[in-house]
Short mmCIF file of C-alpha atoms in Angstrom, two decimals:
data_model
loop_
_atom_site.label_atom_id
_atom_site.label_comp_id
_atom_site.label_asym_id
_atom_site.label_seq_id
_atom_site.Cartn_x
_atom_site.Cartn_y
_atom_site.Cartn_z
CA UNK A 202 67.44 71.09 -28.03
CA UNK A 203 63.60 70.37 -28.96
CA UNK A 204 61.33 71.55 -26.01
CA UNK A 205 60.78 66.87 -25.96
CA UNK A 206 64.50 66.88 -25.71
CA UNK A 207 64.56 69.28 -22.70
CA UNK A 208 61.83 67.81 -20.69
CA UNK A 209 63.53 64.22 -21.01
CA UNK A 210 66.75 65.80 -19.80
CA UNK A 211 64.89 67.52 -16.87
CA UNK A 212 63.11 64.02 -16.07
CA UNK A 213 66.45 62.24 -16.27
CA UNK A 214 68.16 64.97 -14.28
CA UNK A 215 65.37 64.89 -11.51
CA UNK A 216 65.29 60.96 -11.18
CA UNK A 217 69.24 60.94 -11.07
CA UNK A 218 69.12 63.53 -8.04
CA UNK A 219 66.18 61.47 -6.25
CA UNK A 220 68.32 58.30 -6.77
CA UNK A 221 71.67 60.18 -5.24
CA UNK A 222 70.11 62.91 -2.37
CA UNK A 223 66.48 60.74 -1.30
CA UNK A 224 65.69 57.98 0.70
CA UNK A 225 65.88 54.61 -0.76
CA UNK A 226 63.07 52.35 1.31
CA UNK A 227 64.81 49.29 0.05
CA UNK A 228 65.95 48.23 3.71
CA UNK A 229 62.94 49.27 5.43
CA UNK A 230 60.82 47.32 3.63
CA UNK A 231 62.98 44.51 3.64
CA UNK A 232 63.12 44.83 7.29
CA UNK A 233 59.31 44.48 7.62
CA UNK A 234 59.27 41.69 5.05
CA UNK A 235 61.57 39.72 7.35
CA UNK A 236 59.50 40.57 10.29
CA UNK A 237 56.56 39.73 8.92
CA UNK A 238 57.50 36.31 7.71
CA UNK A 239 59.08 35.60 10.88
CA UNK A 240 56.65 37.15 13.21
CA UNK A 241 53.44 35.52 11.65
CA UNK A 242 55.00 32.77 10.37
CA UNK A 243 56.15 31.67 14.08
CA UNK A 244 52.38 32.29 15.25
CA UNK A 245 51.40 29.64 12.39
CA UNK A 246 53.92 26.77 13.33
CA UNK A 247 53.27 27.16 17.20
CA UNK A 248 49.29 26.53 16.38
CA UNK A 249 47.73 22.84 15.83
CA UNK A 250 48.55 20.52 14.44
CA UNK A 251 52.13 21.56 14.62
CA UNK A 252 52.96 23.28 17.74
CA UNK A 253 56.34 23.80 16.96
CA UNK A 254 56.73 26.07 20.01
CA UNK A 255 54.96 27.30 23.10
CA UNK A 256 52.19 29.81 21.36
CA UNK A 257 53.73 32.48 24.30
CA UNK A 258 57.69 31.87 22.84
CA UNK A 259 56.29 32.49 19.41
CA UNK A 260 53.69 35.45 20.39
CA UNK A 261 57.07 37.23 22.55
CA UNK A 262 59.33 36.33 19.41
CA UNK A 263 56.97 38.26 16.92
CA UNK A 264 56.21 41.20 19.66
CA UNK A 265 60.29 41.86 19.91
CA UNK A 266 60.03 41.68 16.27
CA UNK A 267 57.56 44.03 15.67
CA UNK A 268 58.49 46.63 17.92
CA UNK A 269 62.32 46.31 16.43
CA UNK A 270 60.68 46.67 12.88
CA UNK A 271 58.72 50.26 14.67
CA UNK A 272 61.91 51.59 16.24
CA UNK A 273 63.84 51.02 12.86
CA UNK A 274 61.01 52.77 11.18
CA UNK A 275 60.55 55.74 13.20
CA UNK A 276 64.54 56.32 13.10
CA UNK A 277 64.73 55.63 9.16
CA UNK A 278 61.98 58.60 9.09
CA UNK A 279 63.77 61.31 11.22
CA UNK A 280 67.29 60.71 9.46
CA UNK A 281 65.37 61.00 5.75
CA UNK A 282 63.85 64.04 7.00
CA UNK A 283 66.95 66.39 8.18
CA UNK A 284 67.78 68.80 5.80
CA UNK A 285 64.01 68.83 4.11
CA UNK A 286 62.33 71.70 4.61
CA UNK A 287 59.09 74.02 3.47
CA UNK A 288 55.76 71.75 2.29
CA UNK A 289 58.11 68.12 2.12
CA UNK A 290 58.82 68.11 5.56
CA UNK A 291 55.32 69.15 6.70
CA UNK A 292 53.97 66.58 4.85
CA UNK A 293 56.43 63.99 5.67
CA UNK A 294 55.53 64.41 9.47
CA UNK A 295 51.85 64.25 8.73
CA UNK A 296 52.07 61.48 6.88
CA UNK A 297 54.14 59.85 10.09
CA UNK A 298 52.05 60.71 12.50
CA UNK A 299 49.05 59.79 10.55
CA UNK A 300 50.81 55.62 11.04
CA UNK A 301 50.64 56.51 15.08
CA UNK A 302 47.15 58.18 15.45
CA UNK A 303 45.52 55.37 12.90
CA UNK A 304 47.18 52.46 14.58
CA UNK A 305 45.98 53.88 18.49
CA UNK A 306 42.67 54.92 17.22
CA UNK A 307 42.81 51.02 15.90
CA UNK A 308 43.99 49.78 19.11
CA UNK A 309 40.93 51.32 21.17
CA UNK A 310 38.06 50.01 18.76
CA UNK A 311 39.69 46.47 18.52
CA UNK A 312 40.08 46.39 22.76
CA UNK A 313 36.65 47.74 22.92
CA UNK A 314 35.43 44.95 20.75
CA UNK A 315 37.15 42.40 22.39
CA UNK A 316 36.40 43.62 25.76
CA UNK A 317 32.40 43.28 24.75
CA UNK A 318 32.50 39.56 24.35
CA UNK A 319 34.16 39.21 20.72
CA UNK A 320 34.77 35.61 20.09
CA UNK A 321 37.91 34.66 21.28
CA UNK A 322 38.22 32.61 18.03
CA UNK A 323 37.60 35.71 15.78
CA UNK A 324 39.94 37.73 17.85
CA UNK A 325 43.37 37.25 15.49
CA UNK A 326 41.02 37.53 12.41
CA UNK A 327 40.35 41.00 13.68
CA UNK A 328 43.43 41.89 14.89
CA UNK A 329 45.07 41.10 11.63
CA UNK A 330 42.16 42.19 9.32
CA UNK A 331 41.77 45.54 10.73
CA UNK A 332 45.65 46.00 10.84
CA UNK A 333 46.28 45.34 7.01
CA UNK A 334 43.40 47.13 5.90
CA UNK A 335 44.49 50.25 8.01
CA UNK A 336 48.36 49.18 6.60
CA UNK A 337 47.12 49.33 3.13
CA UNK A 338 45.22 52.52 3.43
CA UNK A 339 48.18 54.42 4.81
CA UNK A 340 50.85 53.16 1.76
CA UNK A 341 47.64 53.90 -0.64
CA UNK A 342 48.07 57.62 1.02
CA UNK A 343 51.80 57.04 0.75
CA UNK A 344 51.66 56.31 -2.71
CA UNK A 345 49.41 59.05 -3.71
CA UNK A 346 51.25 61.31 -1.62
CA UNK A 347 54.72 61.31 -3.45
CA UNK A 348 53.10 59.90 -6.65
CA UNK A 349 54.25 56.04 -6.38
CA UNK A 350 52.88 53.34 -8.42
CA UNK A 351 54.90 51.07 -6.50
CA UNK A 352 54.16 52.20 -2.98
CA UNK A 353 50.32 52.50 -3.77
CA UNK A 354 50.95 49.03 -5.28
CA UNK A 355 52.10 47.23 -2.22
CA UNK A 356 49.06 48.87 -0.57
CA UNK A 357 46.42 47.46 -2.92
CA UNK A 358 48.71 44.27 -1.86
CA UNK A 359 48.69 44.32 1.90
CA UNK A 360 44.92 44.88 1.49
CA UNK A 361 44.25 41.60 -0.61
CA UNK A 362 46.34 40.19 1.97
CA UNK A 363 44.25 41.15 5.12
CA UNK A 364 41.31 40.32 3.21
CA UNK A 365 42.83 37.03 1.81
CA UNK A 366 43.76 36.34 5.77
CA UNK A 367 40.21 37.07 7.18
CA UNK A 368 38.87 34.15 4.17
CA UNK A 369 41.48 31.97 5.69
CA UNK A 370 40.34 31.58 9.04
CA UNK A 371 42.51 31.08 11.97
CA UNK A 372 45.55 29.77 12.00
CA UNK A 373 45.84 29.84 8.28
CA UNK A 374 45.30 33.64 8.13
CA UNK A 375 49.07 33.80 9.70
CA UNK A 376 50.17 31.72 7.19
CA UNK A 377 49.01 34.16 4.79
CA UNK A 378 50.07 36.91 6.57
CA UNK A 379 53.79 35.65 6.74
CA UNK A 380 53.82 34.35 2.82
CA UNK A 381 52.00 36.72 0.78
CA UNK A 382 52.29 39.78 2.85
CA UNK A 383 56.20 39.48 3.99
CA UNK A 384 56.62 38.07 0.42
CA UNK A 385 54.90 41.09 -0.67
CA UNK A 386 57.10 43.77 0.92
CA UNK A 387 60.34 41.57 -0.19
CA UNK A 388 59.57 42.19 -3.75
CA UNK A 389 59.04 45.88 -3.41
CA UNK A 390 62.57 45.46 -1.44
CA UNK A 391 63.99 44.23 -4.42
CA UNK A 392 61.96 46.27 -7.14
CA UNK A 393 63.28 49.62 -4.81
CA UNK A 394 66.78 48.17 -4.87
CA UNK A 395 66.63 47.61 -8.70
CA UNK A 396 65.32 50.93 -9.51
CA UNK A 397 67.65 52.63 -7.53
CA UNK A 398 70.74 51.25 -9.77
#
């Protein structure tokens, strides 16, 4: 074999064992996808001029939704992690824990804002700004962590999204939120799910 022959058959090799032994994010991101066009998408329709439902029913649906969605995750990361050890595990944790300290470090500046006599009208704008800039940021890291296009892609997404949301104003920014960015982590579903056949 040519030394271009042998490096094709190591890449093919490599990919093939990835594809059998490693995680395939498929379901967790389709599991957030559904979330978030459920969760925000609720939030939308129970705001005027529809008021589909009670703004509380709709607020409680997405909560339970969310925190299912965060359970699911955490659980999907500690089974993909037994058996990985040295550096890959390390960094794997990290990486985890970096979603919990960004997301309470989040929590404190946005309560602290709100606490000082935000708005209450640019409340959700900064709730759900913040959130998918932080979001983005972390599958950016994600992405350049375990060098993929597709994960820093859907990163450079949920950003435009949380940007896209913040133009929209209230209560259009959930409608955003539930379209483009649940949309958004559908299709890497499906690109994941492709790839991985």
């Amino acid at each position: 074999m040519t030394p271009e022959e042998s490096l094709a058959l190591i890449a093919k090799q490599t990919e093939e064992t990835r594809r059998e032994i490693g995680p395939n994010p498929a379901v967790l991101l389709a599991v957030w996808g559904l979330v978030w066009l459920l969760g925000f998408g609720l939030v939308f329709l129970s705001a005027p001029p529809t008021s589909l439902l009670p703004l509380w029913a709709a607020a409680a649906i997405a909560v339970a939704a969310f925190a299912g969605a965060i359970a699911y995750s955490a659980i999907y990361g500690i089974r993909t992690s037994r058996g990985v050890r040295g550096p890959s595990r390390l960094v794997g944790a990290m990486y985890g824990w970096s979603w919990m300290i960004a997301f309470g470090g989040l929590t404190v500046v946005n309560t602290g804002l709100v606490r000082l006599g935000l708005d209450p009208e640019l409340i959700p704008l900064l709730w759900s700004g913040t959130s998918l800039m932080l979001t983005g940021l972390l599958y950016l890291a994600g992405g350049m962590l375990w060098q993929s296009k597709l994960q820093y892609g859907l990163g450079v997404w949920i950003i435009l999204c949380g940007a896209a949301s913040v133009l929209a104003g209230g209560p259009h920014n959930f409608l955003v939120l539930s379209l483009a960015g649940g949309g958004g982590f559908l299709v890497a579903s499906l690109v994941f799910l492709v790839r991985s056949r």
